[in-house]
Amino acid sequence: HGLAATQRCLVIDVVPDEAPVLVVTQVDTGLVIANNSATSDLRMGLEYTFLIAAHDANPLDTLMLNSVSSLPPGATLSPLVHTTGPDGTRAERKLVFAPKHNHGGYTMTHCFAVGDGCGGEACAHDTCPGRRDVVTTCMQFRVKRCEMVVREGQQLQQIAAIYRSDWLQLWSHNQAMMHPDMELNPHQVLNIGHLYDVQPFDKPLDVAKRFGMDGASLSTLNADLATLEEAVCTSVVECTSVQMCILPNSCTGMSSSIYHNALAGEASP
């Protein structure tokens, strides 16, 4: 009688080499920022951390995680942390951004991309069977105007000097302060100006002059002003929700407005 080995079957399950997943989280709020979405309103004087994390179900893939565009001003990106486990490959980097005193109104989109190496250096010679994918996520960094967070040891006079103003002007914008010499608390939110609704054909330099400011002071309060001598917007629709932060000086500002002559004409016989 002949002998035969027991038949055994091997099931090979071939799954697609899926693209990696990229997720950006604002750590302080836990906000997961979807592609082409914005951060929460950031404030000058605070430091914010954003976790940029990628995951690939293929444990043989090597992930490369980088910034596609420039980083926000002064921001830093930590070195790549790459780990591999039963559930695949992970890569993480942290972006730290601390908006400075002149970042109010900063609104800019920055993008990050993750690419898989499809098994390492073999892909450089197109010898591996996997697929190389690149996934990009873009997010809009948005810093609030006219508000800053006090740091430890800062006083009202010191902050006023940063904005080329004086303690009296700054105190007038913070009615919760019962006395100008009171000690400021760390993380206290301070109003450093007044929000002004931009009107059609308003030129920043004209607005500055009207409120007794110079162009440099207005630029310090509004990081998004591309030019001081051209109109910000030219129609009611275009100007909707467009604002500037101003810190008026009653001593040097214009004593009358465009409505002054009109009202004077109505009053005359």
mmCIF file of C-alpha atoms in Angstrom:
data_model
loop_
_atom_site.group_PDB
_atom_site.id
_atom_site.type_symbol
_atom_site.label_atom_id
_atom_site.label_comp_id
_atom_site.label_asym_id
_atom_site.label_seq_id
_atom_site.Cartn_x
_atom_site.Cartn_y
_atom_site.Cartn_z
ATOM 1 C CA HIS A 1 0.000 0.000 0.000
ATOM 2 C CA GLY A 2 1.302 3.473 -0.900
ATOM 3 C CA LEU A 3 1.534 6.292 1.623
ATOM 4 C CA ALA A 4 0.369 9.861 0.959
ATOM 5 C CA ALA A 5 0.837 13.018 2.996
ATOM 6 C CA THR A 6 -2.171 14.734 4.454
ATOM 7 C CA GLN A 7 -3.333 17.479 2.163
ATOM 8 C CA ARG A 8 -3.155 20.927 3.662
ATOM 9 C CA CYS A 9 -4.347 24.180 2.164
ATOM 10 C CA LEU A 10 -2.846 27.606 2.539
ATOM 11 C CA VAL A 11 -5.108 30.592 2.131
ATOM 12 C CA ILE A 12 -3.302 33.709 1.014
ATOM 13 C CA ASP A 13 -5.255 36.895 1.540
ATOM 14 C CA VAL A 14 -3.862 39.773 -0.500
ATOM 15 C CA VAL A 15 -5.151 43.151 0.612
ATOM 16 C CA PRO A 16 -4.624 46.503 -1.087
ATOM 17 C CA ASP A 17 -1.783 48.699 0.108
ATOM 18 C CA GLU A 18 -3.965 51.499 1.403
ATOM 19 C CA ALA A 19 -2.813 55.104 1.605
ATOM 20 C CA PRO A 20 -1.772 56.411 5.045
ATOM 21 C CA VAL A 21 -4.142 58.490 7.155
ATOM 22 C CA LEU A 22 -3.077 61.934 8.376
ATOM 23 C CA VAL A 23 -4.735 63.598 11.396
ATOM 24 C CA VAL A 24 -3.935 67.007 12.943
ATOM 25 C CA THR A 25 -5.112 67.696 16.503
ATOM 26 C CA GLN A 26 -4.963 70.963 18.441
ATOM 27 C CA VAL A 27 -3.736 69.617 21.767
ATOM 28 C CA ASP A 28 -5.139 72.256 24.146
ATOM 29 C CA THR A 29 -8.712 71.850 22.887
ATOM 30 C CA GLY A 30 -8.635 68.310 21.502
ATOM 31 C CA LEU A 31 -9.961 69.730 18.241
ATOM 32 C CA VAL A 32 -9.335 67.455 15.264
ATOM 33 C CA ILE A 33 -8.720 69.796 12.351
ATOM 34 C CA ALA A 34 -10.164 68.444 9.115
ATOM 35 C CA ASN A 35 -8.515 69.178 5.785
ATOM 36 C CA ASN A 36 -9.002 72.825 4.742
ATOM 37 C CA SER A 37 -10.455 73.725 8.141
ATOM 38 C CA ALA A 38 -9.269 76.306 10.671
ATOM 39 C CA THR A 39 -7.777 76.153 14.126
ATOM 40 C CA SER A 40 -9.704 77.604 17.034
ATOM 41 C CA ASP A 41 -9.133 81.336 17.530
ATOM 42 C CA LEU A 42 -5.566 81.583 18.780
ATOM 43 C CA ARG A 43 -4.492 84.402 21.096
ATOM 44 C CA MET A 44 -1.256 86.335 21.204
ATOM 45 C CA GLY A 45 0.840 85.449 24.240
ATOM 46 C CA LEU A 46 -0.147 81.777 24.463
ATOM 47 C CA GLU A 47 1.748 78.761 23.197
ATOM 48 C CA TYR A 48 -0.171 76.171 21.184
ATOM 49 C CA THR A 49 0.811 72.617 20.280
ATOM 50 C CA PHE A 50 -0.543 70.711 17.294
ATOM 51 C CA LEU A 51 -0.044 66.958 17.021
ATOM 52 C CA ILE A 52 0.475 65.859 13.413
ATOM 53 C CA ALA A 53 0.000 62.087 13.355
ATOM 54 C CA ALA A 54 0.007 59.591 10.490
ATOM 55 C CA HIS A 55 -0.929 55.910 10.447
ATOM 56 C CA ASP A 56 -0.428 53.251 7.806
ATOM 57 C CA ALA A 57 -1.932 49.773 8.177
ATOM 58 C CA ASN A 58 1.030 48.255 6.310
ATOM 59 C CA PRO A 59 3.785 47.606 8.888
ATOM 60 C CA LEU A 60 6.373 47.391 6.099
ATOM 61 C CA ASP A 61 5.804 50.985 5.013
ATOM 62 C CA THR A 62 8.124 53.724 6.166
ATOM 63 C CA LEU A 63 6.327 57.033 6.679
ATOM 64 C CA MET A 64 7.761 60.428 5.794
ATOM 65 C CA LEU A 65 5.972 63.352 7.443
ATOM 66 C CA ASN A 66 6.876 66.913 6.473
ATOM 67 C CA SER A 67 5.604 70.449 6.074
ATOM 68 C CA VAL A 68 4.673 71.221 2.477
ATOM 69 C CA SER A 69 4.740 74.996 2.894
ATOM 70 C CA SER A 70 6.470 77.347 5.304
ATOM 71 C CA LEU A 71 5.546 77.182 8.982
ATOM 72 C CA PRO A 72 3.700 79.959 10.833
ATOM 73 C CA PRO A 73 6.127 82.718 11.902
ATOM 74 C CA GLY A 74 8.275 81.546 14.789
ATOM 75 C CA ALA A 75 6.747 78.052 14.839
ATOM 76 C CA THR A 76 8.861 74.934 15.319
ATOM 77 C CA LEU A 77 8.377 71.343 14.147
ATOM 78 C CA SER A 78 9.699 68.515 16.310
ATOM 79 C CA PRO A 79 11.769 65.610 14.922
ATOM 80 C CA LEU A 80 9.881 62.669 13.448
ATOM 81 C CA VAL A 81 8.913 59.855 15.836
ATOM 82 C CA HIS A 82 8.398 56.606 13.898
ATOM 83 C CA THR A 83 6.986 53.430 15.463
ATOM 84 C CA THR A 84 5.889 50.064 14.076
ATOM 85 C CA GLY A 85 3.480 47.613 15.701
ATOM 86 C CA PRO A 86 0.934 44.891 14.944
ATOM 87 C CA ASP A 87 -1.590 47.459 13.756
ATOM 88 C CA GLY A 88 0.805 49.093 11.300
ATOM 89 C CA THR A 89 3.187 52.028 11.177
ATOM 90 C CA ARG A 90 2.827 55.357 12.940
ATOM 91 C CA ALA A 91 4.644 58.656 12.573
ATOM 92 C CA GLU A 92 4.224 61.788 14.678
ATOM 93 C CA ARG A 93 5.538 65.338 14.800
ATOM 94 C CA LYS A 94 4.527 68.262 17.008
ATOM 95 C CA LEU A 95 4.182 71.813 15.785
ATOM 96 C CA VAL A 96 4.511 74.521 18.439
ATOM 97 C CA PHE A 97 3.267 78.030 17.637
ATOM 98 C CA ALA A 98 3.262 80.963 20.079
ATOM 99 C CA PRO A 99 1.666 84.009 18.399
ATOM 100 C CA LYS A 100 3.635 87.144 19.234
ATOM 101 C CA HIS A 101 2.412 90.672 19.962
ATOM 102 C CA ASN A 102 2.297 91.549 16.241
ATOM 103 C CA HIS A 103 0.472 88.443 15.007
ATOM 104 C CA GLY A 104 -3.082 89.685 15.630
ATOM 105 C CA GLY A 105 -5.193 89.082 12.528
ATOM 106 C CA TYR A 106 -2.730 86.521 11.143
ATOM 107 C CA THR A 107 -4.655 84.179 8.867
ATOM 108 C CA MET A 108 -2.686 81.782 6.706
ATOM 109 C CA THR A 109 -3.040 78.236 5.409
ATOM 110 C CA HIS A 110 -0.207 75.776 6.012
ATOM 111 C CA CYS A 111 -0.066 72.219 4.697
ATOM 112 C CA PHE A 112 1.506 68.964 5.840
ATOM 113 C CA ALA A 113 2.021 65.753 3.891
ATOM 114 C CA VAL A 114 2.711 62.114 4.699
ATOM 115 C CA GLY A 115 4.145 59.688 2.166
ATOM 116 C CA ASP A 116 4.690 55.950 2.566
ATOM 117 C CA GLY A 117 7.949 54.356 1.504
ATOM 118 C CA CYS A 118 6.182 51.140 0.443
ATOM 119 C CA GLY A 119 8.674 48.859 2.116
ATOM 120 C CA GLY A 120 11.771 50.992 2.345
ATOM 121 C CA GLU A 121 14.568 51.646 -0.119
ATOM 122 C CA ALA A 122 13.397 48.913 -2.502
ATOM 123 C CA CYS A 123 10.829 51.350 -3.835
ATOM 124 C CA ALA A 124 13.565 53.575 -5.132
ATOM 125 C CA HIS A 125 14.165 50.932 -7.795
ATOM 126 C CA ASP A 126 10.467 50.145 -8.330
ATOM 127 C CA THR A 127 11.051 46.548 -7.256
ATOM 128 C CA CYS A 128 8.520 46.338 -4.451
ATOM 129 C CA PRO A 129 4.920 45.402 -5.241
ATOM 130 C CA GLY A 130 3.391 48.096 -3.037
ATOM 131 C CA ARG A 131 2.139 51.521 -4.011
ATOM 132 C CA ARG A 132 3.568 54.866 -3.003
ATOM 133 C CA ASP A 133 0.953 57.324 -1.722
ATOM 134 C CA VAL A 134 1.111 60.913 -0.519
ATOM 135 C CA VAL A 135 -1.688 62.402 1.600
ATOM 136 C CA THR A 136 -1.830 66.149 2.273
ATOM 137 C CA THR A 137 -3.775 68.025 4.939
ATOM 138 C CA CYS A 138 -4.049 71.821 4.985
ATOM 139 C CA MET A 139 -5.141 73.929 7.950
ATOM 140 C CA GLN A 140 -5.730 77.626 8.465
ATOM 141 C CA PHE A 141 -3.998 79.229 11.427
ATOM 142 C CA ARG A 142 -6.108 82.102 12.743
ATOM 143 C CA VAL A 143 -4.981 84.570 15.441
ATOM 144 C CA LYS A 144 -7.544 86.841 17.127
ATOM 145 C CA ARG A 145 -7.235 90.588 16.767
ATOM 146 C CA CYS A 146 -7.137 93.030 19.677
ATOM 147 C CA GLU A 147 -6.625 90.365 22.342
ATOM 148 C CA MET A 148 -3.468 89.176 24.006
ATOM 149 C CA VAL A 149 -2.788 86.929 26.980
ATOM 150 C CA VAL A 150 -0.686 88.423 29.757
ATOM 151 C CA ARG A 151 2.541 86.675 30.617
ATOM 152 C CA GLU A 152 3.955 86.493 34.119
ATOM 153 C CA GLY A 153 5.526 89.768 35.222
ATOM 154 C CA GLN A 154 3.981 91.952 32.508
ATOM 155 C CA GLN A 155 2.443 95.269 33.523
ATOM 156 C CA LEU A 156 -0.014 97.551 31.757
ATOM 157 C CA GLN A 157 2.613 100.229 31.070
ATOM 158 C CA GLN A 158 4.974 97.676 29.542
ATOM 159 C CA ILE A 159 2.310 96.240 27.244
ATOM 160 C CA ALA A 160 1.190 99.740 26.199
ATOM 161 C CA ALA A 161 4.775 100.571 25.204
ATOM 162 C CA ILE A 162 4.885 97.477 22.954
ATOM 163 C CA TYR A 163 1.989 98.939 20.987
ATOM 164 C CA ARG A 164 3.430 102.480 20.970
ATOM 165 C CA SER A 165 0.652 103.689 23.218
ATOM 166 C CA ASP A 166 0.244 104.603 26.899
ATOM 167 C CA TRP A 167 -1.369 102.995 29.901
ATOM 168 C CA LEU A 168 -4.340 105.388 29.808
ATOM 169 C CA GLN A 169 -5.376 104.346 26.292
ATOM 170 C CA LEU A 170 -4.944 100.671 27.100
ATOM 171 C CA TRP A 171 -6.772 100.911 30.415
ATOM 172 C CA SER A 172 -9.772 102.481 28.678
ATOM 173 C CA HIS A 173 -10.188 99.281 26.650
ATOM 174 C CA ASN A 174 -10.275 97.056 29.741
ATOM 175 C CA GLN A 175 -13.238 98.074 31.872
ATOM 176 C CA ALA A 176 -12.860 95.049 34.138
ATOM 177 C CA MET A 177 -9.660 96.580 35.513
ATOM 178 C CA MET A 178 -10.736 98.689 38.487
ATOM 179 C CA HIS A 179 -7.327 100.380 38.805
ATOM 180 C CA PRO A 180 -4.543 100.840 36.209
ATOM 181 C CA ASP A 181 -1.855 99.855 38.727
ATOM 182 C CA MET A 182 -3.468 96.570 39.691
ATOM 183 C CA GLU A 183 -1.307 93.520 39.187
ATOM 184 C CA LEU A 184 -2.042 91.611 36.004
ATOM 185 C CA ASN A 185 -2.560 87.888 36.333
ATOM 186 C CA PRO A 186 -0.733 85.445 34.057
ATOM 187 C CA HIS A 187 -3.101 84.154 31.349
ATOM 188 C CA GLN A 188 -5.385 87.160 31.838
ATOM 189 C CA VAL A 189 -6.889 88.239 28.506
ATOM 190 C CA LEU A 190 -6.199 91.892 27.774
ATOM 191 C CA ASN A 191 -7.926 93.983 25.120
ATOM 192 C CA ILE A 192 -5.270 95.933 23.269
ATOM 193 C CA GLY A 193 -7.547 97.870 20.943
ATOM 194 C CA HIS A 194 -10.954 98.291 19.416
ATOM 195 C CA LEU A 195 -12.376 96.291 16.509
ATOM 196 C CA TYR A 196 -13.230 98.534 13.557
ATOM 197 C CA ASP A 197 -15.585 97.380 10.784
ATOM 198 C CA VAL A 198 -13.873 98.200 7.510
ATOM 199 C CA GLN A 199 -15.980 100.212 5.069
ATOM 200 C CA PRO A 200 -15.772 100.123 1.247
ATOM 201 C CA PHE A 201 -12.684 101.932 -0.056
ATOM 202 C CA ASP A 202 -11.185 102.338 3.422
ATOM 203 C CA LYS A 203 -7.405 102.666 3.129
ATOM 204 C CA PRO A 204 -5.502 101.538 6.226
ATOM 205 C CA LEU A 205 -3.352 104.664 6.274
ATOM 206 C CA ASP A 206 -6.458 106.874 6.211
ATOM 207 C CA VAL A 207 -8.018 104.857 9.030
ATOM 208 C CA ALA A 208 -4.809 105.199 11.045
ATOM 209 C CA LYS A 209 -4.756 108.959 10.539
ATOM 210 C CA ARG A 210 -8.387 109.331 11.539
ATOM 211 C CA PHE A 211 -7.781 107.566 14.843
ATOM 212 C CA GLY A 212 -4.487 109.272 15.639
ATOM 213 C CA MET A 213 -2.230 106.334 14.771
ATOM 214 C CA ASP A 214 0.712 105.921 12.439
ATOM 215 C CA GLY A 215 1.038 103.206 9.826
ATOM 216 C CA ALA A 216 3.583 101.197 11.813
ATOM 217 C CA SER A 217 1.282 100.987 14.837
ATOM 218 C CA LEU A 218 -1.643 99.877 12.681
ATOM 219 C CA SER A 219 0.500 97.194 11.023
ATOM 220 C CA THR A 220 1.623 95.917 14.424
ATOM 221 C CA LEU A 221 -2.020 95.387 15.377
ATOM 222 C CA ASN A 222 -3.003 93.803 12.041
ATOM 223 C CA ALA A 223 -0.623 91.184 10.699
ATOM 224 C CA ASP A 224 -2.731 90.586 7.589
ATOM 225 C CA LEU A 225 -2.453 94.099 6.146
ATOM 226 C CA ALA A 226 -0.647 93.627 2.852
ATOM 227 C CA THR A 227 -0.477 97.341 2.088
ATOM 228 C CA LEU A 228 -1.361 100.564 3.886
ATOM 229 C CA GLU A 229 -2.162 102.708 0.873
ATOM 230 C CA GLU A 230 -4.719 100.616 -1.008
ATOM 231 C CA ALA A 231 -8.360 99.946 -0.166
ATOM 232 C CA VAL A 232 -8.898 96.765 1.846
ATOM 233 C CA CYS A 233 -12.250 96.134 0.118
ATOM 234 C CA THR A 234 -14.397 98.022 -2.381
ATOM 235 C CA SER A 235 -17.993 96.861 -1.872
ATOM 236 C CA VAL A 236 -20.404 96.206 0.972
ATOM 237 C CA VAL A 237 -20.415 92.485 0.176
ATOM 238 C CA GLU A 238 -16.631 92.288 0.001
ATOM 239 C CA CYS A 239 -16.297 94.215 3.268
ATOM 240 C CA THR A 240 -18.663 91.953 5.201
ATOM 241 C CA SER A 241 -16.946 90.737 8.395
ATOM 242 C CA VAL A 242 -13.692 92.496 7.462
ATOM 243 C CA GLN A 243 -12.197 94.164 10.514
ATOM 244 C CA MET A 244 -9.093 95.944 11.726
ATOM 245 C CA CYS A 245 -7.797 96.423 15.237
ATOM 246 C CA ILE A 246 -7.238 100.056 16.134
ATOM 247 C CA LEU A 247 -5.859 101.731 19.253
ATOM 248 C CA PRO A 248 -7.206 105.293 19.016
ATOM 249 C CA ASN A 249 -5.361 108.318 20.357
ATOM 250 C CA SER A 250 -7.865 111.035 21.241
ATOM 251 C CA CYS A 251 -5.136 113.689 21.314
ATOM 252 C CA THR A 252 -3.922 113.205 17.746
ATOM 253 C CA GLY A 253 -7.006 111.741 16.050
ATOM 254 C CA MET A 254 -9.250 113.672 13.700
ATOM 255 C CA SER A 255 -11.866 115.699 15.582
ATOM 256 C CA SER A 256 -14.515 115.275 12.882
ATOM 257 C CA SER A 257 -15.703 112.529 10.568
ATOM 258 C CA ILE A 258 -17.114 112.388 7.054
ATOM 259 C CA TYR A 259 -20.544 112.926 8.611
ATOM 260 C CA HIS A 260 -19.589 116.152 10.368
ATOM 261 C CA ASN A 261 -20.154 118.492 7.427
ATOM 262 C CA ALA A 262 -23.367 116.724 6.448
ATOM 263 C CA LEU A 263 -24.792 117.127 9.929
ATOM 264 C CA ALA A 264 -23.636 120.746 10.053
ATOM 265 C CA GLY A 265 -25.429 121.405 6.755
ATOM 266 C CA GLU A 266 -28.669 119.936 8.089
ATOM 267 C CA ALA A 267 -28.467 122.150 11.157
ATOM 268 C CA SER A 268 -27.938 125.388 9.207
ATOM 269 C CA PRO A 269 -31.072 127.402 8.193
#
